[in-house]
Amino acid sequence: MEKRGIVVVLIGLAAVSRVLSAVDETPMLKRLLPAEVAGWRADPAADKAFTRDTIFTYMDGAGELYLAYAFRGLEVREYADGRGGTIAVELYDMGKPSDAYGIFTQDLDGDPAAVGREGLYGAGLLRFWKGRFFVRILADRETEETKRVVLGLGVLAAARLSDEGERPRLVAALPAAGLEAGSVRYFHRQVSLNSHYYLADDNVLGLGETTDAVLGTYRLPRGKAMLLLCKYGRAADARQAYLRLCEGFFSEPCRRKDEQHVEQLESGETAGVKRHGFFLVLVLEAPDVAACEGLLLAAQKTIQEVFR
Amino acid sequence: MKTNAQTKIRPAVTRRSFMRGAAYGTLGAVIGFDRLDSLAAAGRVAPFAAPDPASRLILVRDEAAVDEGHLVNAQVVAAMVDRAVQELAGETDARRAWARFFKPEDTVAVKFTHCGWMRVHTEQAVVDAVIARLKGLGIPAGRIHAADGGQPLKECTALVNIPSVKVHTLTGFACSVKNYINFTGRESSYHGDGNAKLADSFLLPDIKGKTRLIVVDFLRPYFGPGPQINPLHRWDYKGVLAGTDPVAVDTTALRICQVKRDAFKGEPWPVTPPPRFLAAAEQDYKLGTADPQKIQLVKLGWDKDILI
C-alpha cells in the first residue's frame, strides 16, 4: 500500500514537472536578466540561441570544447551603453552541474568573484557556474563602470538560478595536501585533456563520454607534479588504459601483478601510474621516485575514502 | 599479403617523443619541451639569427601603435607595415618595395582573420594599410578582394596573407597557416587530430604558389588557453611581422607567444596541443622552415619586452 502511494506521488511529481516545463518555455536569459541595467540596454528580442547542432555558427573553431561535455544550449545577449560600449552575456546550459564546473575549469585565470558557486573576474570578463549553468559576461573594454555592470549582471543572473549544484565527486578524490589552488581541471574527453596538458596524440587513456577525469598540480618539497585521476565505467576499461600507457608512454616493462609502474624519464622527471579498481592514477613531472610514489599512494587513499 | 613494414604499428607520439626530439622536428624546442639553447649549442647558429637563412622575416614594433586603452593608431600601423615590407624587399621606398611583390595587372585576394566571437581578428588598420599599398600600385579596387574567405580565388593571381596571432585550443596555434582554413570549406575537420593537415589549404589548385606576402598583425596577440577570449591573456605587443615563408612566420610568432605564456605563469606553460601542423607544413608539405636555426629575424623599432 505504502509502495503504491510512493509510486502515485512520483507519477504526480513527474506530471507536474512536465506541465511546469511545458508552461515556462521562456528562454533562460529573459527569465534571469532585465532589458536594462544601470543605463545599459539590451533588446531581448535580439537574443540568440544555439544548440549542440548549431554551436559552430556562434563559435566556429571552439565548439568542440563545449561538445566534450553534456552541453545542451547557449543563449547570448548584448547590452550597449549607447556610446559604443558593449557587454556580452553568454549563458551555457551544460546539462549537469558537474559539467558546468568542468567547462568553468577550462580557464581559471582571474580573481575570485563572489558570484554563483564559483566565479572569476579579470580585465572585463566574469565567469561563474551555478547549477547546470556556466555564464560568461564580457565587456568590450574594462572601466570602473563596466566592471560594476558586469559584476552586477552576474549577481542578478546567479540570484535567479535556483539550483546550486555540486562539484563532481571525483574532484574530492584529489589529495588536499600540496594541491595548488586554481589548478584543478575536470573533463571527460581527450580533446579537453590535450587543451590542458599534452600527453599523447592518440587517446592512450581511453577517455570518452563515460569517463570522468580530474587533473591537478601539486607543490611538493622538491618541486611540482601533476596528478591525473580517471574514473572509468568498468574496471576492465581502467586496466586497458593502464596497459596502453605501459605500451605507449612508458619504456620499461610495466608490472602487471599490482598494476603500478614508476619510471624516471629522459627529462629527469619521474612519472608513475597505478590502476585501482575503476580508477587510473597517473603522476607526471614528479621531481623524484619518492614524490611520485607518495602521490600515487595518497591518491589511492583519497579515492578509497571518497568512493567507499 | 601484407609485409612486416605494412603491418607494423605506428609508434605512439607522446610527450616523451618531444622530450627525446623524436617527434615533429624542432617544434618541441619552440614550445619549450627542450631548451632552444641546447639546439644552439649542438648546432651552428643561434635560433632566429641564421647568417645564411632559409627564411628571412622582419619584425617591426612601435610603442605608439596601440594606446593604453588598446586603441590602434592606424597611421602608425601603416608606417610599420611599410617599414616591414621595405626591409623585406630591400628597398628604401615603400612603393618600390610593394612592387617587388605585386604588379598592376594582378588580381589580389587579401585574406584577413575575422573571428567575431573570439575578438582576435586582424585589425582594420592592417587591412587598410595593405589595401592602400595595393591600390597605390595601380591595382583597381575591383581587383582587390579583401575578406576572411569567399574570394574568387580562381581569378586571383596573388594572395596577401594577413592573419592575427592566437594560441588555439584545438590546433595549438593560429597564424598564417591556419588563416587559409576558410578556403577549405571543411574547417572543423582540421581541428583536433586533423590539425596536422592544416597546410592542405596552401596546396588547393586555386591557391598553390600564389601567396606573395605575409603581413602578420602582431599588435594585440592572444596567448591563453581559450576556447574563448580571456582579456587577461591578450597583450599589446605592438608589432607587425612580415615574410614570405608561412612556416617560418608561424614558428617565430609561436615562439614569442610561448615566451609570453611562460612569463605570465612564471613557469613553463607549453602551448597545447602542440601545433603539429607546423612540423607537417615543413616536413610533408615543404612550405617552409620551422627550424629556428634556419630563420633570420630582423628586429626593427621598439624593443622593450620583445621576447625573442
XYZ file of C-alpha atoms in Angstrom:
616
model
C 0.000 0.000 0.000
C 2.806 2.337 1.059
C 4.753 1.435 -2.098
C 1.726 2.174 -4.236
C 1.395 5.582 -2.576
C 5.021 6.442 -3.351
C 4.540 5.439 -6.988
C 1.445 7.630 -7.244
C 3.319 10.577 -5.725
C 6.248 10.073 -8.120
C 3.939 9.898 -11.129
C 2.214 13.022 -9.882
C 5.523 14.865 -9.452
C 6.653 13.847 -12.929
C 3.387 15.094 -14.380
C 3.684 18.421 -12.552
C 7.267 18.759 -13.707
C 6.196 18.131 -17.312
C 3.415 20.687 -17.018
C 5.754 23.264 -15.492
C 8.415 22.781 -18.142
C 5.760 22.885 -20.835
C 4.330 26.105 -19.429
C 7.565 28.026 -18.975
C 9.391 27.890 -22.257
C 10.701 31.414 -21.831
C 14.377 31.469 -22.742
C 16.554 31.465 -19.646
C 18.154 34.856 -20.278
C 14.771 36.532 -20.421
C 13.950 34.968 -17.065
C 17.268 35.884 -15.499
C 18.083 39.386 -16.658
C 16.192 42.626 -17.261
C 16.437 44.502 -20.535
C 18.132 47.447 -18.848
C 20.755 47.588 -16.127
C 22.312 50.872 -14.950
C 21.697 52.567 -18.290
C 22.949 49.608 -20.351
C 20.200 48.359 -22.632
C 19.586 45.130 -24.462
C 16.956 44.131 -26.946
C 15.750 40.768 -25.620
C 14.099 40.106 -28.979
C 17.583 40.081 -30.447
C 18.864 37.413 -28.027
C 20.416 34.493 -29.860
C 20.156 30.826 -29.026
C 22.309 27.893 -30.122
C 22.126 24.156 -29.621
C 24.630 21.301 -29.857
C 23.928 21.246 -33.565
C 24.365 24.964 -34.149
C 27.086 25.986 -31.697
C 29.628 26.209 -34.519
C 27.678 29.024 -36.102
C 28.434 31.011 -32.954
C 31.986 29.865 -32.282
C 33.489 28.209 -35.296
C 36.718 26.748 -34.038
C 35.898 26.200 -30.395
C 32.557 24.436 -30.149
C 34.340 21.108 -29.731
C 35.351 22.029 -26.188
C 31.693 22.503 -25.191
C 30.566 19.396 -27.035
C 33.100 17.451 -24.976
C 30.680 17.960 -22.089
C 26.913 17.416 -21.836
C 26.330 20.883 -23.345
C 22.681 21.446 -24.290
C 22.383 25.031 -25.378
C 23.708 28.573 -25.333
C 21.885 31.899 -25.107
C 23.604 35.170 -25.942
C 22.575 38.737 -25.227
C 24.341 42.028 -25.836
C 23.935 45.160 -23.738
C 25.011 48.561 -25.072
C 25.574 51.893 -23.367
C 24.702 53.953 -26.450
C 28.258 55.316 -26.541
C 29.830 52.392 -28.376
C 30.418 50.196 -25.353
C 29.049 46.649 -25.287
C 28.715 43.868 -22.747
C 28.017 40.341 -23.978
C 26.269 37.804 -21.756
C 26.603 34.119 -22.626
C 24.587 31.531 -20.702
C 25.606 27.925 -21.303
C 23.314 25.069 -20.267
C 25.903 22.366 -19.638
C 23.353 19.662 -18.932
C 24.503 18.946 -15.382
C 26.318 20.786 -12.593
C 29.449 18.659 -12.876
C 29.880 19.715 -16.485
C 29.165 23.371 -15.727
C 32.005 23.094 -13.221
C 34.106 21.270 -15.815
C 33.895 23.930 -18.505
C 34.457 26.581 -15.826
C 37.800 24.893 -15.050
C 38.909 25.182 -18.688
C 40.490 28.555 -17.828
C 40.994 29.508 -14.199
C 42.968 32.727 -14.586
C 41.291 35.663 -12.868
C 40.494 36.957 -9.405
C 37.888 35.173 -7.300
C 34.460 36.819 -7.579
C 31.624 36.098 -5.179
C 29.176 35.203 -7.922
C 27.482 31.816 -8.358
C 29.051 28.664 -6.905
C 32.480 29.790 -8.042
C 33.301 32.906 -10.016
C 36.330 34.608 -11.542
C 36.762 38.146 -12.784
C 39.576 39.793 -14.691
C 40.003 42.610 -17.228
C 36.298 42.924 -18.026
C 35.415 39.220 -18.065
C 33.298 37.479 -15.415
C 32.853 33.698 -15.469
C 30.892 31.661 -12.989
C 28.995 28.407 -12.689
C 25.876 27.588 -10.754
C 23.656 24.544 -11.064
C 23.971 23.232 -14.595
C 24.799 26.666 -15.994
C 28.087 28.292 -16.933
C 27.967 32.043 -17.523
C 30.427 34.393 -19.238
C 29.904 38.154 -19.154
C 32.402 40.202 -21.136
C 32.770 43.964 -21.530
C 34.469 45.046 -24.730
C 36.532 47.451 -22.646
C 37.165 47.406 -18.926
C 36.398 50.566 -16.970
C 35.211 51.090 -13.408
C 31.698 51.397 -14.818
C 31.795 48.259 -16.988
C 33.291 46.264 -14.139
C 30.393 47.319 -11.922
C 27.803 46.448 -14.580
C 29.422 43.124 -15.493
C 29.521 42.044 -11.850
C 26.001 43.381 -11.299
C 24.634 41.353 -14.207
C 26.390 38.306 -12.840
C 24.932 38.734 -9.369
C 21.452 39.215 -10.834
C 21.654 36.123 -13.006
C 23.174 33.973 -10.259
C 20.484 35.001 -7.773
C 17.764 33.777 -10.108
C 19.410 30.443 -10.810
C 17.890 28.415 -8.006
C 19.935 25.206 -8.145
C 23.361 25.414 -6.552
C 24.926 22.254 -7.937
C 27.823 20.292 -6.540
C 31.350 19.828 -7.755
C 31.955 16.369 -9.263
C 32.726 13.752 -6.645
C 35.981 12.849 -8.364
C 37.403 16.280 -7.559
C 37.255 15.419 -3.858
C 39.461 12.417 -4.598
C 42.424 14.694 -5.279
C 44.554 14.634 -2.116
C 44.344 18.052 -0.462
C 47.957 18.306 0.722
C 50.013 20.344 -1.723
C 47.229 20.831 -4.267
C 47.647 24.217 -5.944
C 44.580 26.408 -5.856
C 43.352 27.162 -9.347
C 44.981 24.121 -10.921
C 42.073 21.668 -10.900
C 40.514 20.747 -14.270
C 37.601 18.400 -14.709
C 36.719 16.806 -18.041
C 35.747 13.658 -19.900
C 37.467 13.600 -23.244
C 40.886 13.621 -24.861
C 40.252 16.970 -26.575
C 39.907 18.584 -23.139
C 42.971 16.857 -21.720
C 45.024 17.974 -24.704
C 43.915 21.553 -24.188
C 45.305 21.404 -20.625
C 48.195 19.005 -20.837
C 49.617 17.248 -23.849
C 50.144 13.577 -23.088
C 49.951 11.890 -26.481
C 48.478 12.272 -29.943
C 46.396 9.153 -29.514
C 43.777 8.654 -26.833
C 46.017 6.367 -24.787
C 43.873 6.828 -21.690
C 40.717 5.743 -23.495
C 38.887 8.895 -22.403
C 35.319 9.378 -23.571
C 31.800 10.309 -22.650
C 31.598 7.789 -19.822
C 34.934 8.622 -18.218
C 35.479 11.291 -15.604
C 38.905 12.821 -15.268
C 40.423 15.397 -12.976
C 43.838 16.987 -13.242
C 45.632 18.921 -10.515
C 49.058 20.381 -9.863
C 50.900 19.689 -6.616
C 53.543 21.757 -4.937
C 55.981 19.335 -3.331
C 59.005 19.906 -1.102
C 61.382 19.408 -4.049
C 59.314 20.721 -6.944
C 55.972 20.157 -8.575
C 53.990 17.287 -10.029
C 50.773 16.765 -11.936
C 48.189 14.253 -10.791
C 45.553 12.890 -13.148
C 42.718 10.718 -11.862
C 40.488 8.915 -14.336
C 37.349 7.047 -13.398
C 36.087 4.513 -15.907
C 32.717 2.866 -16.340
C 34.295 -0.571 -15.904
C 37.400 -1.842 -14.142
C 38.364 -3.555 -17.388
C 38.495 -0.174 -19.133
C 40.833 1.159 -16.447
C 43.024 -1.882 -16.923
C 43.108 -1.376 -20.700
C 44.169 2.217 -20.166
C 46.934 1.045 -17.839
C 48.201 -1.368 -20.463
C 48.005 1.223 -23.244
C 50.014 3.671 -21.144
C 52.585 0.999 -20.435
C 52.934 0.289 -24.112
C 52.731 3.823 -25.477
C 54.203 6.081 -22.830
C 56.472 4.099 -20.543
C 59.537 2.471 -21.966
C 60.328 -0.055 -19.256
C 58.164 -3.163 -18.886
C 55.283 -2.394 -16.539
C 54.432 -4.508 -13.533
C 51.282 -6.432 -14.354
C 50.672 -8.013 -10.969
C 49.940 -4.971 -8.845
C 49.393 -2.714 -11.869
C 51.674 0.049 -10.705
C 54.656 1.413 -12.573
C 57.072 4.244 -11.808
C 59.805 5.363 -14.173
C 62.340 8.129 -14.433
C 62.070 9.837 -17.823
C 64.794 11.261 -20.054
C 63.868 14.752 -18.887
C 64.882 13.806 -15.352
C 61.285 13.882 -14.195
C 59.518 10.842 -12.810
C 56.158 9.525 -13.961
C 54.050 6.787 -12.459
C 50.747 5.047 -12.965
C 48.536 2.869 -10.792
C 45.346 1.052 -11.720
C 42.997 0.849 -8.783
C 39.616 -0.751 -9.469
C 37.664 1.565 -11.782
C 40.359 4.207 -11.441
C 43.623 5.055 -13.092
C 46.017 7.288 -11.159
C 48.744 8.955 -13.198
C 51.534 11.121 -11.783
C 53.540 13.248 -14.195
C 56.551 15.536 -13.881
C 57.327 14.451 -10.316
C 60.771 15.551 -9.109
C 61.779 12.051 -7.947
C 60.591 8.492 -7.428
C 59.672 9.016 -3.773
C 57.466 12.015 -4.573
C 55.808 10.103 -7.400
C 55.102 7.054 -5.259
C 53.882 9.278 -2.440
C 51.314 10.927 -4.672
C 50.173 7.608 -6.133
C 49.598 6.279 -2.632
C 47.885 9.425 -1.375
C 45.527 9.376 -4.355
C 44.597 5.759 -3.752
C 43.725 6.587 -0.158
C 41.506 9.524 -1.050
C 39.799 7.511 -3.783
C 39.004 4.841 -1.197
C 37.668 7.462 1.200
C 35.535 9.279 -1.344
C 34.175 6.264 -3.222
C 33.872 3.669 -0.463
C 49.737 -10.235 -48.316
C 50.942 -7.507 -46.007
C 54.642 -7.106 -45.414
C 56.102 -6.633 -41.952
C 56.593 -2.951 -42.687
C 52.941 -2.530 -43.619
C 51.640 -4.313 -40.548
C 53.973 -2.551 -38.127
C 52.037 -0.467 -35.653
C 52.815 3.233 -35.800
C 54.764 4.175 -32.682
C 52.697 6.339 -30.373
C 53.649 10.004 -30.403
C 53.642 11.205 -26.837
C 55.030 13.951 -24.683
C 58.127 11.787 -24.362
C 58.649 11.827 -28.122
C 59.003 15.601 -27.865
C 61.407 15.289 -24.950
C 63.590 12.974 -26.984
C 63.331 15.215 -30.033
C 61.863 12.203 -31.824
C 58.672 13.880 -32.989
C 57.772 16.909 -35.055
C 61.280 18.190 -35.701
C 62.156 21.364 -33.841
C 58.596 22.092 -32.723
C 59.276 20.646 -29.265
C 62.052 23.158 -28.729
C 59.933 26.094 -29.909
C 57.198 25.328 -27.374
C 59.597 24.601 -24.576
C 59.800 20.813 -24.302
C 63.500 21.218 -24.909
C 65.690 24.256 -24.473
C 66.410 26.271 -27.582
C 69.841 26.997 -26.082
C 70.711 23.325 -26.344
C 69.754 23.375 -30.008
C 72.083 26.298 -30.488
C 74.847 24.607 -28.529
C 74.519 21.454 -30.597
C 74.220 23.309 -33.869
C 75.980 26.095 -35.655
C 73.980 29.252 -35.076
C 71.691 30.879 -32.552
C 67.961 30.411 -33.063
C 66.276 33.091 -35.203
C 69.641 34.576 -36.185
C 70.781 32.485 -39.128
C 73.509 34.342 -41.077
C 72.606 32.480 -44.258
C 68.930 31.919 -43.670
C 66.431 29.708 -45.416
C 63.860 32.323 -44.411
C 64.178 35.962 -43.517
C 61.487 37.733 -41.525
C 61.053 41.326 -40.478
C 59.566 42.294 -37.122
C 58.673 45.960 -36.668
C 57.385 47.257 -33.351
C 56.254 50.750 -32.373
C 55.207 51.766 -28.884
C 52.675 54.226 -30.341
C 50.870 51.563 -32.385
C 48.402 50.790 -29.580
C 47.456 53.188 -26.779
C 46.755 52.444 -23.132
C 43.067 51.915 -23.924
C 44.109 49.276 -26.507
C 43.092 51.534 -29.394
C 45.115 51.067 -32.554
C 46.757 54.045 -34.261
C 46.144 53.415 -37.971
C 48.738 55.926 -39.150
C 51.491 54.371 -37.069
C 50.458 50.894 -38.171
C 50.552 51.855 -41.858
C 54.102 53.126 -41.384
C 55.067 49.885 -39.602
C 53.657 47.770 -42.428
C 55.596 49.827 -44.968
C 58.807 49.588 -42.987
C 58.482 45.817 -42.669
C 57.792 45.311 -46.378
C 60.581 47.701 -47.392
C 63.103 45.846 -45.248
C 61.879 42.514 -46.563
C 62.205 43.692 -50.158
C 65.482 45.506 -49.543
C 64.038 48.783 -50.793
C 64.091 52.246 -49.255
C 60.884 53.324 -50.978
C 57.564 51.788 -49.952
C 56.019 51.784 -53.406
C 59.050 50.096 -54.954
C 59.027 47.564 -52.124
C 55.397 46.585 -52.716
C 56.070 46.470 -56.460
C 58.519 43.649 -55.756
C 55.569 41.509 -54.721
C 52.618 42.723 -56.806
C 52.014 44.110 -60.275
C 49.273 46.463 -61.516
C 47.727 43.663 -63.575
C 47.328 41.368 -60.555
C 44.002 40.357 -59.057
C 44.689 40.045 -55.346
C 42.950 38.194 -52.536
C 43.684 39.875 -49.219
C 42.968 37.191 -46.624
C 42.491 38.588 -43.158
C 41.257 36.884 -39.995
C 37.766 37.712 -38.872
C 36.959 35.928 -35.666
C 33.988 37.825 -34.289
C 33.218 35.590 -31.337
C 36.875 35.296 -30.305
C 37.511 39.005 -30.952
C 41.102 38.380 -32.042
C 40.740 39.465 -35.631
C 43.118 41.258 -37.964
C 42.948 44.945 -37.060
C 41.289 47.091 -39.710
C 44.353 49.348 -39.698
C 46.476 46.495 -41.071
C 43.880 45.571 -43.700
C 43.585 49.213 -44.773
C 47.360 49.675 -44.963
C 47.720 46.661 -47.248
C 44.815 47.654 -49.491
C 46.113 51.230 -49.774
C 49.503 49.986 -50.969
C 47.927 47.598 -53.492
C 45.816 50.440 -54.862
C 48.910 52.612 -54.927
C 50.493 50.151 -57.346
C 47.635 50.770 -59.769
C 45.561 47.704 -58.937
C 41.930 48.820 -59.184
C 39.660 48.327 -56.171
C 37.559 45.866 -58.175
C 40.532 43.524 -58.387
C 41.382 43.643 -54.705
C 39.269 41.134 -52.779
C 39.736 41.666 -49.057
C 37.783 39.195 -46.920
C 38.009 36.364 -44.412
C 37.031 33.944 -47.151
C 34.872 33.629 -50.214
C 37.194 35.447 -52.595
C 37.126 34.442 -56.291
C 40.391 32.536 -55.921
C 40.352 31.163 -59.443
C 40.519 34.713 -60.792
C 43.128 35.833 -58.277
C 46.720 35.861 -59.420
C 48.121 36.695 -55.992
C 47.296 36.419 -52.292
C 48.331 38.512 -49.300
C 48.021 36.614 -46.034
C 47.339 38.977 -43.112
C 46.450 36.913 -40.048
C 46.115 37.814 -36.409
C 48.027 35.769 -33.818
C 46.472 33.480 -31.262
C 47.135 30.352 -29.316
C 44.305 27.995 -30.212
C 42.610 25.365 -28.068
C 42.230 22.811 -30.837
C 45.096 23.388 -33.257
C 47.614 24.757 -30.784
C 48.260 27.912 -32.728
C 46.599 30.105 -35.317
C 48.512 32.458 -37.563
C 49.338 32.405 -41.275
C 48.934 28.671 -41.982
C 45.610 28.384 -40.190
C 44.414 31.635 -41.753
C 43.657 29.801 -45.006
C 41.407 27.246 -43.276
C 38.332 29.134 -44.516
C 39.328 28.319 -48.088
C 38.899 24.598 -47.459
C 35.192 24.584 -46.613
C 35.958 21.838 -44.079
C 37.155 23.907 -41.150
C 36.183 21.546 -38.341
C 37.984 18.633 -39.949
C 41.271 20.447 -39.317
C 40.725 20.797 -35.605
C 41.923 18.224 -33.091
C 43.681 15.296 -34.740
C 43.203 16.849 -38.162
C 45.411 19.801 -37.356
C 48.446 18.107 -38.883
C 46.831 18.612 -42.288
C 46.118 22.311 -41.946
C 48.593 23.144 -44.705
C 46.299 21.336 -47.193
C 44.833 24.731 -47.960
C 48.116 26.003 -49.404
C 48.037 23.232 -51.981
C 44.497 23.855 -53.232
C 44.696 24.401 -57.001
C 43.447 27.985 -56.822
C 45.884 28.874 -54.026
C 49.064 26.926 -54.632
C 52.018 29.190 -55.316
C 50.005 32.409 -55.248
C 50.874 33.717 -51.769
C 53.308 36.537 -52.400
C 53.455 38.172 -48.996
C 52.546 37.563 -45.356
C 51.958 40.524 -43.057
C 51.078 39.386 -39.552
C 49.042 41.644 -37.326
C 51.070 41.227 -34.139
C 49.533 44.259 -32.475
C 47.396 42.500 -29.866
C 48.090 38.755 -29.894
C 46.401 36.156 -27.699
C 48.340 33.579 -25.701
C 45.707 31.968 -23.468
C 44.141 28.533 -23.386
C 40.749 29.553 -24.799
C 38.389 28.337 -26.076
C 37.115 31.907 -25.823
C 38.967 35.070 -25.123
C 40.042 35.953 -21.638
C 41.306 39.546 -21.838
C 43.963 38.671 -19.240
C 45.615 36.579 -21.957
C 45.852 39.288 -24.554
C 48.701 41.744 -24.648
C 49.743 44.769 -26.623
C 52.876 43.534 -28.373
C 52.569 46.393 -30.885
C 54.226 44.534 -33.744
C 53.949 43.667 -37.396
C 55.786 40.631 -38.752
C 56.433 40.269 -42.477
C 57.791 37.414 -44.546
C 57.089 35.068 -47.399
C 57.518 31.720 -45.623
C 54.368 30.806 -43.671
C 56.127 28.113 -41.652
C 58.916 30.413 -40.525
C 56.421 33.181 -39.805
C 54.266 30.901 -37.637
C 57.269 29.329 -35.898
C 58.550 32.771 -34.921
C 55.139 34.025 -33.805
C 54.615 30.811 -31.825
C 57.951 31.261 -30.077
C 57.017 34.787 -28.997
C 53.660 33.559 -27.649
C 55.384 30.681 -25.854
C 57.793 33.037 -24.102
C 54.864 35.267 -23.154
C 52.950 32.303 -21.705
C 55.919 31.260 -19.600
C 56.351 34.825 -18.357
C 52.653 35.099 -17.487
C 52.683 31.943 -15.363
C 56.216 32.369 -14.064
C 56.997 28.802 -15.128
C 56.866 26.715 -18.312
C 53.377 26.667 -19.803
C 53.793 24.845 -23.125
C 51.328 25.621 -25.879
C 48.953 22.689 -26.007
C 48.018 20.776 -28.038
C 51.318 21.005 -29.926
C 50.682 22.670 -33.297
C 51.609 19.574 -35.271
C 50.617 21.299 -38.483
C 53.788 23.368 -38.337
C 56.042 20.332 -38.406
C 53.895 18.821 -41.149
C 53.941 22.071 -43.137
C 57.721 21.869 -43.101
C 58.338 18.142 -43.454
C 55.389 16.911 -45.519
C 54.105 19.950 -47.391
C 57.525 21.587 -47.876
C 56.036 25.033 -47.359
C 58.992 26.469 -45.494
C 61.200 26.033 -42.480
C 60.228 25.539 -38.844
C 63.849 25.324 -37.719
C 64.754 28.403 -35.657
C 68.375 27.903 -36.724
C 67.457 28.490 -40.360
C 65.450 31.630 -39.735
C 66.835 35.141 -39.630
C 64.625 37.556 -37.775
C 65.371 41.231 -38.396
C 64.072 43.297 -35.491
C 63.296 46.965 -36.021
C 61.883 49.664 -33.786
C 60.721 49.435 -30.182
C 62.492 46.550 -28.463
C 61.067 46.596 -24.940
C 59.739 43.135 -23.938
C 60.390 41.865 -27.449
C 60.529 38.279 -26.107
C 62.713 36.886 -28.910
